[in-house]
PDB file of C-alpha atoms and ligand atoms in Angstrom:
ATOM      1  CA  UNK A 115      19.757 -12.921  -2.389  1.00 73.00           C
ATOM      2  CA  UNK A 116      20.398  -9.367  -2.866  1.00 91.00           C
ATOM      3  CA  UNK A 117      18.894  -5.643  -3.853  1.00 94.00           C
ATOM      4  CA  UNK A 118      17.867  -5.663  -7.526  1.00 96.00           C
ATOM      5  CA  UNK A 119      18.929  -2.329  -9.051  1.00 98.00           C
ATOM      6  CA  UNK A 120      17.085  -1.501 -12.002  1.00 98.00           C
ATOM      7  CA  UNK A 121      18.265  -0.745 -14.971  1.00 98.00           C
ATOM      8  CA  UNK A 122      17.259   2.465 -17.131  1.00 98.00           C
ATOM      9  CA  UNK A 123      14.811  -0.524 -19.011  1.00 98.00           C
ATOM     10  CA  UNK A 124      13.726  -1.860 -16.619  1.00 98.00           C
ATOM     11  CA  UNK A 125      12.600   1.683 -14.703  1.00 98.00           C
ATOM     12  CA  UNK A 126      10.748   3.027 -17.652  1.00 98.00           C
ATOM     13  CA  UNK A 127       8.624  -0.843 -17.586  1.00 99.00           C
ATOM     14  CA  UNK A 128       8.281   0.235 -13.386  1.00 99.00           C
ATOM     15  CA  UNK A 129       7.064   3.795 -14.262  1.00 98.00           C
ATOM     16  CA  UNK A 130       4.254   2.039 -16.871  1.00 99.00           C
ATOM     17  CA  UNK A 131       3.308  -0.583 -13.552  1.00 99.00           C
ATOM     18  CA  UNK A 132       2.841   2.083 -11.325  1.00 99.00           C
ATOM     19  CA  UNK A 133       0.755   4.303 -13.215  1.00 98.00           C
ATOM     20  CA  UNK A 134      -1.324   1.519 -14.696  1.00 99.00           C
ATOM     21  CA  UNK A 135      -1.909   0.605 -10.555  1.00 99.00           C
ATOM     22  CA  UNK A 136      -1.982   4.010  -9.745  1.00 98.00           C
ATOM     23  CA  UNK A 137      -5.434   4.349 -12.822  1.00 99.00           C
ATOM     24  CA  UNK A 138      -7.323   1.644 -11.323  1.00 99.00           C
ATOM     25  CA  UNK A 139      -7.451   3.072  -7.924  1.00 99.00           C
ATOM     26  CA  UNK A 140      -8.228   6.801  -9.585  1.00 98.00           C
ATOM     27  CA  UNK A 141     -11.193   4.446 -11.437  1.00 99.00           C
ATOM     28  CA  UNK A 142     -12.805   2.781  -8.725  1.00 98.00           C
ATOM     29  CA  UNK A 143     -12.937   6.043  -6.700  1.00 98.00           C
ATOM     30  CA  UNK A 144     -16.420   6.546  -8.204  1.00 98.00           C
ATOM     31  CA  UNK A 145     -18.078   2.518  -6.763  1.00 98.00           C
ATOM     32  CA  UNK A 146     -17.363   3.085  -3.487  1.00 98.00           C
ATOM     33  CA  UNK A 147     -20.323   3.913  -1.921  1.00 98.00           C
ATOM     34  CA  UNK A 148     -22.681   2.506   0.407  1.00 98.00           C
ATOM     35  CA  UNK A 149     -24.514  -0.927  -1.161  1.00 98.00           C
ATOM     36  CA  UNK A 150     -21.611  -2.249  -2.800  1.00 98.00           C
ATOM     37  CA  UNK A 151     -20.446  -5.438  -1.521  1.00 99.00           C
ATOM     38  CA  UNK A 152     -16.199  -5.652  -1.861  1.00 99.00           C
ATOM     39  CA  UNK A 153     -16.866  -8.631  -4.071  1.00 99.00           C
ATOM     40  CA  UNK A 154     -18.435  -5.372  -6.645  1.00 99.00           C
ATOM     41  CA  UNK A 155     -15.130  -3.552  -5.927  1.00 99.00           C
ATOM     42  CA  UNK A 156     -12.947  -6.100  -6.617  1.00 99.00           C
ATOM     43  CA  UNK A 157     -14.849  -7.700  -9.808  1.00 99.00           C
ATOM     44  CA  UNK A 158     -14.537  -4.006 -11.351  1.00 99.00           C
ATOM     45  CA  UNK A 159     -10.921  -3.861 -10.430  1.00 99.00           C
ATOM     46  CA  UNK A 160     -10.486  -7.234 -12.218  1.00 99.00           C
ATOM     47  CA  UNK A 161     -12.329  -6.685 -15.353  1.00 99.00           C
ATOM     48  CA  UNK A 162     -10.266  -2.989 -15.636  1.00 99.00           C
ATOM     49  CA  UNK A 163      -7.379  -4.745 -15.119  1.00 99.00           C
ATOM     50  CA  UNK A 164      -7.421  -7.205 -17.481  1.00 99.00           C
ATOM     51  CA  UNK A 165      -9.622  -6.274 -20.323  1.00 98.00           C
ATOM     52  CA  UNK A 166      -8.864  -2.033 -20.654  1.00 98.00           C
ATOM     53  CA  UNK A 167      -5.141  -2.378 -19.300  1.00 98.00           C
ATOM     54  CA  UNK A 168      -3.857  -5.680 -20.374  1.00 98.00           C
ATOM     55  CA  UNK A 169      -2.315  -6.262 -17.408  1.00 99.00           C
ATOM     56  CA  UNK A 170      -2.550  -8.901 -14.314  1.00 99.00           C
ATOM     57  CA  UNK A 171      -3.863  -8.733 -11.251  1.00 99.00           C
ATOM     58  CA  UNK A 172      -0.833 -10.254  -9.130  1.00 99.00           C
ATOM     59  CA  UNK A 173      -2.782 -10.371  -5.729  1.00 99.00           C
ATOM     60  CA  UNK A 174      -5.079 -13.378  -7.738  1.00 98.00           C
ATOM     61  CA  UNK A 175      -3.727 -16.947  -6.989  1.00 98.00           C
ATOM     62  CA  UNK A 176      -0.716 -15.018  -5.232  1.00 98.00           C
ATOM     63  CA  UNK A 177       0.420 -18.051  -2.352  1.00 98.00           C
ATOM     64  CA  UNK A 178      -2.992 -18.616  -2.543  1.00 98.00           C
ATOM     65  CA  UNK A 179      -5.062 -15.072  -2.269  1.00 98.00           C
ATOM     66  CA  UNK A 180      -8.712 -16.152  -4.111  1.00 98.00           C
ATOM     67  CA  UNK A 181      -9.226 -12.331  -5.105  1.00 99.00           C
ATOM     68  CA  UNK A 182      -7.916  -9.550  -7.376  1.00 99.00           C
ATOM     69  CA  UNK A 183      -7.444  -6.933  -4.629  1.00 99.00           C
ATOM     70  CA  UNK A 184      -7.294  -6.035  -0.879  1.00 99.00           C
ATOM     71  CA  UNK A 185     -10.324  -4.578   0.258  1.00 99.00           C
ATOM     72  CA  UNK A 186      -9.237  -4.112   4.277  1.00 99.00           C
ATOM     73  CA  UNK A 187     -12.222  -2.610   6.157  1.00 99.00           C
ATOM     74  CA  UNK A 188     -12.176  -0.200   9.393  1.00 98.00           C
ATOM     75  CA  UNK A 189     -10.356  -2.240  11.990  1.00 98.00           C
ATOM     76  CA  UNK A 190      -9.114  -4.656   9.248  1.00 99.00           C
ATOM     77  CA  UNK A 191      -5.177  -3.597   9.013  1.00 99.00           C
ATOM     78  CA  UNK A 192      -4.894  -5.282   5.665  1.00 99.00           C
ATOM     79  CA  UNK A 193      -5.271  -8.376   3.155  1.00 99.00           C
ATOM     80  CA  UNK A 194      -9.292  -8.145   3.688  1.00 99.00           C
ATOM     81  CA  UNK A 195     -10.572 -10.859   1.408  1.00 99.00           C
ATOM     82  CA  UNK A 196     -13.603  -9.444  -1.064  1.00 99.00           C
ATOM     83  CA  UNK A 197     -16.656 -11.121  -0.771  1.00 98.00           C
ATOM     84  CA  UNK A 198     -20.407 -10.378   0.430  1.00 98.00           C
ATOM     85  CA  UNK A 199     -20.250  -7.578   3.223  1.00 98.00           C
ATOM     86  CA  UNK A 200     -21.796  -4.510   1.943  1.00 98.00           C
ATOM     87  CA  UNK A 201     -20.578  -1.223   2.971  1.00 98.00           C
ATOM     88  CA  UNK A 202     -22.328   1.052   5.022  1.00 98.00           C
ATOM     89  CA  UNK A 203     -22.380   4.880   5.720  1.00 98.00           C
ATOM     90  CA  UNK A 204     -19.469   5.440   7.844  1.00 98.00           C
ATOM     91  CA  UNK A 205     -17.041   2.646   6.679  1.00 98.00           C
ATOM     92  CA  UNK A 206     -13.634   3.438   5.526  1.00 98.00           C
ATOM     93  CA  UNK A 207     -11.485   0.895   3.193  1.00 99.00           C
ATOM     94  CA  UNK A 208      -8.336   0.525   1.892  1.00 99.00           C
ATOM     95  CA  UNK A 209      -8.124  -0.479  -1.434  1.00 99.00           C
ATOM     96  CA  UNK A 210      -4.485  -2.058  -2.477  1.00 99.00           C
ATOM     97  CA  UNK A 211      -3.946  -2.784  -5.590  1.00 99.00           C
ATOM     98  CA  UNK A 212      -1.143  -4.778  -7.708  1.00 99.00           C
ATOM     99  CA  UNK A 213      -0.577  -5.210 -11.269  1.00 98.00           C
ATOM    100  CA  UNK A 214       1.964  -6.686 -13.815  1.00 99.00           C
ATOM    101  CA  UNK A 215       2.780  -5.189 -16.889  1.00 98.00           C
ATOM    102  CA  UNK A 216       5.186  -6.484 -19.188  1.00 98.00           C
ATOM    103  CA  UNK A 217       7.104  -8.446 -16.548  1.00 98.00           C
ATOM    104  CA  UNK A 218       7.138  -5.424 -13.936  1.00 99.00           C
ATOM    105  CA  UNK A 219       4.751  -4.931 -10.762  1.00 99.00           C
ATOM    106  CA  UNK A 220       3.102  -1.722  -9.407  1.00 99.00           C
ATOM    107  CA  UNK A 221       1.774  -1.897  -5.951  1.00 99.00           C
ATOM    108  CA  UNK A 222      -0.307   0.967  -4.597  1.00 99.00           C
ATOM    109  CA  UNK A 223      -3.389   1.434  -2.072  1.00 99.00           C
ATOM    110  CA  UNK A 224      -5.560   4.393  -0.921  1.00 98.00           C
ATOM    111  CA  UNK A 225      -8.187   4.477   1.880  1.00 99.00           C
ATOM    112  CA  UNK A 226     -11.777   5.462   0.594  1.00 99.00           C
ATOM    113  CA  UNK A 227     -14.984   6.756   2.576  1.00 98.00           C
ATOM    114  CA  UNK A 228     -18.274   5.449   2.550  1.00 98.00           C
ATOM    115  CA  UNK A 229     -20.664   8.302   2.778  1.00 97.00           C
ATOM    116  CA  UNK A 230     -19.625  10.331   5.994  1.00 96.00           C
ATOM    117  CA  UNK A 231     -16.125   9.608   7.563  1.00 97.00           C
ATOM    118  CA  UNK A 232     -16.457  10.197  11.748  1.00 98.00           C
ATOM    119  CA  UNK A 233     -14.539  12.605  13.235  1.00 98.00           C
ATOM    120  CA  UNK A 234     -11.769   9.721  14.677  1.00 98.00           C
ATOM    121  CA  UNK A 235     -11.632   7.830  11.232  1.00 98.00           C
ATOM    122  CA  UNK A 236     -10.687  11.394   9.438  1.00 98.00           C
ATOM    123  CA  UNK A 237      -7.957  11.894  11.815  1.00 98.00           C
ATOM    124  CA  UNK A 238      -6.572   8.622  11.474  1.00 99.00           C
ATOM    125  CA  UNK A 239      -6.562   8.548   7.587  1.00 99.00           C
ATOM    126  CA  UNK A 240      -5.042  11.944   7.387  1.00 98.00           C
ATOM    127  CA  UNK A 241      -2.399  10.950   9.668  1.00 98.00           C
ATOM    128  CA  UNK A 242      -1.762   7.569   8.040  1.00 99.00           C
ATOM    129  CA  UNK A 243      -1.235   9.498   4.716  1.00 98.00           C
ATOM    130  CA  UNK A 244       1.288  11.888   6.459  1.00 98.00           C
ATOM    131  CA  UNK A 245       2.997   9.281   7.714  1.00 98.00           C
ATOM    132  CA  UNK A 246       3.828   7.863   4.209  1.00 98.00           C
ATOM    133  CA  UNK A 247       4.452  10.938   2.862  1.00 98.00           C
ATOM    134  CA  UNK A 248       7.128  11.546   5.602  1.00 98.00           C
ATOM    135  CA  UNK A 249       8.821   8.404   5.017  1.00 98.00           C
ATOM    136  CA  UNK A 250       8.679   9.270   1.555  1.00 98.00           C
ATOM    137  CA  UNK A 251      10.433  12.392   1.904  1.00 98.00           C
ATOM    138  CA  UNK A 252      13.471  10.793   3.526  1.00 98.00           C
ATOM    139  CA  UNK A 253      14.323   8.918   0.303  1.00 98.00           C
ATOM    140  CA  UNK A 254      17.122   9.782  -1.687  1.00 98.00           C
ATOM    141  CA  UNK A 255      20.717   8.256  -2.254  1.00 98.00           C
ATOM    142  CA  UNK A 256      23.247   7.501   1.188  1.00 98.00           C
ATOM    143  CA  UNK A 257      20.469   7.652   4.072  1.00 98.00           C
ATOM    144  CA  UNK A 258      18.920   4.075   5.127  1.00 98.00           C
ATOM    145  CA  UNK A 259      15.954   2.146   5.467  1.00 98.00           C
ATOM    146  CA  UNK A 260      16.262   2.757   8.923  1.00 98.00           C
ATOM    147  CA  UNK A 261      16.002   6.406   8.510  1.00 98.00           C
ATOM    148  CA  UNK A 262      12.301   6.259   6.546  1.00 98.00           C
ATOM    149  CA  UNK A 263      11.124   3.864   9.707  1.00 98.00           C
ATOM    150  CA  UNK A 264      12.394   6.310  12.213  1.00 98.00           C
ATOM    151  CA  UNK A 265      10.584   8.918  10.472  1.00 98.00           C
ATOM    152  CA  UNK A 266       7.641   7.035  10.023  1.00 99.00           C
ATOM    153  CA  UNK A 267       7.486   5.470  13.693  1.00 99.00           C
ATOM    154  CA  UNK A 268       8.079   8.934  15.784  1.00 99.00           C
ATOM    155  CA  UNK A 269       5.213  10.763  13.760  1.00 99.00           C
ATOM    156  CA  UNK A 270       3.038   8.306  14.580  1.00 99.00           C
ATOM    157  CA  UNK A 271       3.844   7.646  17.977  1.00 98.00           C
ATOM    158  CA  UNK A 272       4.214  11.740  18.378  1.00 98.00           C
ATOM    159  CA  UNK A 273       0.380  11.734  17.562  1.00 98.00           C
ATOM    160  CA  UNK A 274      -0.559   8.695  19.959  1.00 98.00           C
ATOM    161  CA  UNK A 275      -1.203   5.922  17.552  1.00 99.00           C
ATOM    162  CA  UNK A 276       0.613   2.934  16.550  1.00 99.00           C
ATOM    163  CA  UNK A 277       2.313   1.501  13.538  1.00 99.00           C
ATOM    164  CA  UNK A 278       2.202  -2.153  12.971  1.00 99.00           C
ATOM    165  CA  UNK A 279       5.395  -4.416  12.567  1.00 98.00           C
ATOM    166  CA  UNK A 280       3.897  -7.764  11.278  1.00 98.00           C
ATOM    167  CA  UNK A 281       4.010  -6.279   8.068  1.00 98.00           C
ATOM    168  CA  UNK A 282       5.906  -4.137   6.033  1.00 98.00           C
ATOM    169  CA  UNK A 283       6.961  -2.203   2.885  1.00 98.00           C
ATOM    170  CA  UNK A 284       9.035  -4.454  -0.094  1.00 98.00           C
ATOM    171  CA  UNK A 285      11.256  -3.762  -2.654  1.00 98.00           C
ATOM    172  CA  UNK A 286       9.357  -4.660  -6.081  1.00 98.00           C
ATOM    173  CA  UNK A 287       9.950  -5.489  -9.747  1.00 98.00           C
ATOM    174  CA  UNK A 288      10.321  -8.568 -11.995  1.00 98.00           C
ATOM    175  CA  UNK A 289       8.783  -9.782  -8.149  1.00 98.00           C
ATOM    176  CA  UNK A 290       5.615  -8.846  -6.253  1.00 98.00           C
ATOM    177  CA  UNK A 291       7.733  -8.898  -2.349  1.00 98.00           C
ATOM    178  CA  UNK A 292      11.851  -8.576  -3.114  1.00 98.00           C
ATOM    179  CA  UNK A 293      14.531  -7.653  -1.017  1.00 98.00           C
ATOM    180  CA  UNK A 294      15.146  -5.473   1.146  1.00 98.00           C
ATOM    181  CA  UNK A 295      12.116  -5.346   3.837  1.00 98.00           C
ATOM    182  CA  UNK A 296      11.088  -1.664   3.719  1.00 98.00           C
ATOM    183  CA  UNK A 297      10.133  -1.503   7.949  1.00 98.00           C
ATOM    184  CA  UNK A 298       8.064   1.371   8.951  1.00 98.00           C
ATOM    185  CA  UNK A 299       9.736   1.798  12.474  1.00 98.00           C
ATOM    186  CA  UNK A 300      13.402   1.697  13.253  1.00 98.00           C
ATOM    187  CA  UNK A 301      16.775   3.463  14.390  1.00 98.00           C
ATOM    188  CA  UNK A 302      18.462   6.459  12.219  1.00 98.00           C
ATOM    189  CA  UNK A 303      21.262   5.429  10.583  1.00 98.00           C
ATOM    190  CA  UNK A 304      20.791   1.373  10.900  1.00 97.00           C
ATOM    191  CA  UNK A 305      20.043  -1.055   7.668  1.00 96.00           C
ATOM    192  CA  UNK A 306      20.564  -0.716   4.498  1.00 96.00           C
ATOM    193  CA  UNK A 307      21.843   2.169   2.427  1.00 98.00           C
ATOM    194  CA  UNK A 308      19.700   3.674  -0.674  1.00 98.00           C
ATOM    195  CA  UNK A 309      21.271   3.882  -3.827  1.00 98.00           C
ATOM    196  CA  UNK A 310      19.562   5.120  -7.421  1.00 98.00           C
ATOM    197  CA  UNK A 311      17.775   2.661  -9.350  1.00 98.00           C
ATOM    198  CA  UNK A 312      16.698   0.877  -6.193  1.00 98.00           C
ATOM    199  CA  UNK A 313      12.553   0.437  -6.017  1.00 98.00           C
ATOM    200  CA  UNK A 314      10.347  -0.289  -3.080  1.00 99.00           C
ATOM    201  CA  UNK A 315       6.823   0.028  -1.491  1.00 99.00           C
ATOM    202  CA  UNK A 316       6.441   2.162   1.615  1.00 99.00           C
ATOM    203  CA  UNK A 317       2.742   1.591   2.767  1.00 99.00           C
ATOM    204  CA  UNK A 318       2.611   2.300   6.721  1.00 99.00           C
ATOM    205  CA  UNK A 319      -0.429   0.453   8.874  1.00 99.00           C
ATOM    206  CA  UNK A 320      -1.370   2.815  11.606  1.00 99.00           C
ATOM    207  CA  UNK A 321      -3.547   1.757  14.306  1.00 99.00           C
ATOM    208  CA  UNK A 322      -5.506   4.134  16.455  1.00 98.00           C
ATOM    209  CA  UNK A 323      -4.776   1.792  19.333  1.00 98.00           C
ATOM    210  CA  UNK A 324      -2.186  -0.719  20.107  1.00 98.00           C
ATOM    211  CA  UNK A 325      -0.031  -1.989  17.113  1.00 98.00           C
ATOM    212  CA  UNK A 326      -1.142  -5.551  17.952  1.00 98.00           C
ATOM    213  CA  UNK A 327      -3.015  -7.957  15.248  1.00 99.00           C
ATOM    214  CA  UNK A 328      -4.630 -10.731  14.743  1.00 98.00           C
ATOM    215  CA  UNK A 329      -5.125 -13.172  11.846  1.00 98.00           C
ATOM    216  CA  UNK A 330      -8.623 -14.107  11.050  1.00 98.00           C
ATOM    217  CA  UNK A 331      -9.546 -17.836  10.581  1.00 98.00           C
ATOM    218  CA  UNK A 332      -9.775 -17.206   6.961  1.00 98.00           C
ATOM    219  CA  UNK A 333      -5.686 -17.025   7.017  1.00 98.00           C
ATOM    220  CA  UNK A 334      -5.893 -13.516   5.302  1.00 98.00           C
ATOM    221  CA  UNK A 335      -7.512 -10.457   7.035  1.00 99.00           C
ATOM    222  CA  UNK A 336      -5.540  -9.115   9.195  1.00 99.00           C
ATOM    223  CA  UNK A 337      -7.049  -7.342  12.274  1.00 99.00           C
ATOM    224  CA  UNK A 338      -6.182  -5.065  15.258  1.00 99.00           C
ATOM    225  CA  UNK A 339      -6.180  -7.010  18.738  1.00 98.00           C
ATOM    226  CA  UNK A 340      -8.148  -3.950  20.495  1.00 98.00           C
ATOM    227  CA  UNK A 341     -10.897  -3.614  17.266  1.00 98.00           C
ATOM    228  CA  UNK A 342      -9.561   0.147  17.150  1.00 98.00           C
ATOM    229  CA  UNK A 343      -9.612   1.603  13.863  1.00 98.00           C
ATOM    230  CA  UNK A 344      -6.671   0.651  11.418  1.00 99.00           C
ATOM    231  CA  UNK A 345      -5.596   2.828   7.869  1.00 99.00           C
ATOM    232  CA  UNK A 346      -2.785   2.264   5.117  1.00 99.00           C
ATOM    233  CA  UNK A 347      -1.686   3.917   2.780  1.00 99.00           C
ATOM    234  CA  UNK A 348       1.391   2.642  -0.054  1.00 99.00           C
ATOM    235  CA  UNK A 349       3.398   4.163  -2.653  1.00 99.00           C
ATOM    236  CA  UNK A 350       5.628   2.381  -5.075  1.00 99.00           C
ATOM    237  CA  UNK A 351       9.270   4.552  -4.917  1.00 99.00           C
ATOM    238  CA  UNK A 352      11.880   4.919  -7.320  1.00 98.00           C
ATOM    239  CA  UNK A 353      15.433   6.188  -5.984  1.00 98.00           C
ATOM    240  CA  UNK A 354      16.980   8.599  -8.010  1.00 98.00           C
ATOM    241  CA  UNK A 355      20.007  10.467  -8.811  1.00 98.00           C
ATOM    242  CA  UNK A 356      18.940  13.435  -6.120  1.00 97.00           C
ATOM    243  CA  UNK A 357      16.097  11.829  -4.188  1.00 98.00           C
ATOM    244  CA  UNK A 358      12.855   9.925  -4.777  1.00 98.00           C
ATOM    245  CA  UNK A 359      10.157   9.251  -7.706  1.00 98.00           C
ATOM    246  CA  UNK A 360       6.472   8.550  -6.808  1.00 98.00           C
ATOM    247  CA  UNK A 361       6.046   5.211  -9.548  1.00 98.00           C
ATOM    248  CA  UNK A 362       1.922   5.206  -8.739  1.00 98.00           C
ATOM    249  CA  UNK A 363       1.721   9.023  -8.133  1.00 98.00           C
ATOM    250  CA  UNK A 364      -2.334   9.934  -9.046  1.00 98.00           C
ATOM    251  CA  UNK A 365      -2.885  12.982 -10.584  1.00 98.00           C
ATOM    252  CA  UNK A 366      -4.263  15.154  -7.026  1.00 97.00           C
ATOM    253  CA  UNK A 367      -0.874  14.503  -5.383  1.00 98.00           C
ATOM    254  CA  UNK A 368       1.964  16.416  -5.731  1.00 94.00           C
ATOM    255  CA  UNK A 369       5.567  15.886  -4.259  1.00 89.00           C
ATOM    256  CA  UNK A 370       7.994  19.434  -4.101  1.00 73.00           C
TER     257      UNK A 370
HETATM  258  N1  MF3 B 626      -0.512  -5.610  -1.949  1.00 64.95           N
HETATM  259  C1  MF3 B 626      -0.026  -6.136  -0.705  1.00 64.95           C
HETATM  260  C2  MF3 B 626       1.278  -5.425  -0.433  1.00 64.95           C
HETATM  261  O1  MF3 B 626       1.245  -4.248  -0.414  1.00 64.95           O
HETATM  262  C3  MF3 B 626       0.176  -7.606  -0.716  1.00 64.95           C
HETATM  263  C4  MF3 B 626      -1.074  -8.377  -0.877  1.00 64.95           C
HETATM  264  S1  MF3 B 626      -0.670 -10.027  -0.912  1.00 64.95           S
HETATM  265  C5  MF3 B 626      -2.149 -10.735  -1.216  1.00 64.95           C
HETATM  266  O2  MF3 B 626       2.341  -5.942  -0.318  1.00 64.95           O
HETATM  267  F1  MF3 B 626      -1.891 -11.943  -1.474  1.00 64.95           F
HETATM  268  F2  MF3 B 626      -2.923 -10.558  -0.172  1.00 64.95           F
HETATM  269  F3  MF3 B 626      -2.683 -10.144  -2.248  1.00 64.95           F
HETATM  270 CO1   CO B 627       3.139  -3.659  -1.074  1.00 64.95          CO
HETATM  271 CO1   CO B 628      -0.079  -3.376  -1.818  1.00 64.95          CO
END
């Protein structure tokens, strides 16, 4: 197996992926709020999804995922199964969402408040999002993977949290996970080089504690060891000619 590099076709059916996942996190913005149960969250997702976009939830049936989204919690560090929990002032959730369209996945999540973030929870977000945004910055044709992890890692280990390794960014497309693994730690100058037309996730899991997880009994939800907070954030990148393009960019974010 190798590094699928899309095709000018086959980037213009990425670009319509990303910003149909990028519109269903800029829709649900609005339902998160204390009440809702994630099972609400992710039924809205679904019915969005399929019905107004025409598109597929790829997280549904995906080796065996029962839901439509990821709805990942405060110390949840991802996959969070919806269901019945409720959220409460104070909570703060990622929301990751994948779609197909025509053939071609988008994969993008965002962390949301419930009500009024604390003080710890604000820092962590903000630096999660930083973190992505750094690695993100790094991309353009000739460095390698191993430069965006390096980047990544000593920002987030500069600021005295963690970044977990169990899991990491993907290159995407025709498939949900393709090659290469997109690692958000690592060594300048080691792994693979970027070249244009290449497209991949970067979507950092920062711990406010020790990287260490855990998986819960229901074989999904993954956890931090400690129970300190955990945040993600994840873009789906195009490499171009000169650098990088944001494939599930929402409209409040800007890049240059
Ligand atoms: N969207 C996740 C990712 O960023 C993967 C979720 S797999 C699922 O790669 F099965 F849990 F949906
Ligand atoms: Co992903
Ligand atoms: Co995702």
């Amino acid at each position: 197996m190798s590094i699928h590099i899309k095709t000018a076709d086959e980037i213009e059916k990425m670009r319509t992926a990303g910003r149909l996942a990028s519109e269903v996190l800029q829709m649900i913005g609005e339902h998160v709020k204390a009440g809702v149960t994630t099972q609400e969250i992710n039924d809205i997702c679904h019915d969005f999804i399929v019905n107004t976009q025409q598109a597929i939830p790829a997280p549904l049936n995906y080796k065996g995922f029962p839901r439509s989204v990821c709805t990942s919690i405060n110390h949840q560090v991802c996959h969070g199964i919806p269901g019945d929990r409720v959220l409460k002032d104070g909570d703060m959730v990622n929301i990751d969402v994948t779609i197909i369209k025509d053939e071609f996945h988008g994969d993008t999540s965002k962390m949301f408040y419930v009500g009024k973030p604390s003080v710890k929870a604000q820092r962590l977000v903000g630096l999660t999002y930083e973190a992505m945004c750094i690695g993100i910055s790094e991309v353009k044709p000739g460095i390698t993977l191993g430069d965006i992890g390096n980047a990544i890692q000593t920002f987030v280990e500069k600021n005295k949290c963690s970044v977990v390794r169990e899991y990491c960014g993907h290159g995407i497309g025709r498939n949900f996970h393709e090659e290469p693994q997109v690692l958000h730690y690592g060594k300048p100058g080691v792994g693979e080089k970027l070249v244009p037309g290449m497209t991949f996730t970067i979507e950092p899991m920062v711990n406010a504690g020790k990287r260490h997880v855990r998986l819960l009994p229901d074989q999904w939800t993954v956890v931090t060891k400690d129970h300190s907070l955990s945040a993600q954030w994840e873009h789906t990148i195009l490499v171009t000619d000169d650098g990088f393009e944001v494939l599930t960019r929402r409209p409040e974010e800007s890049w240059d």
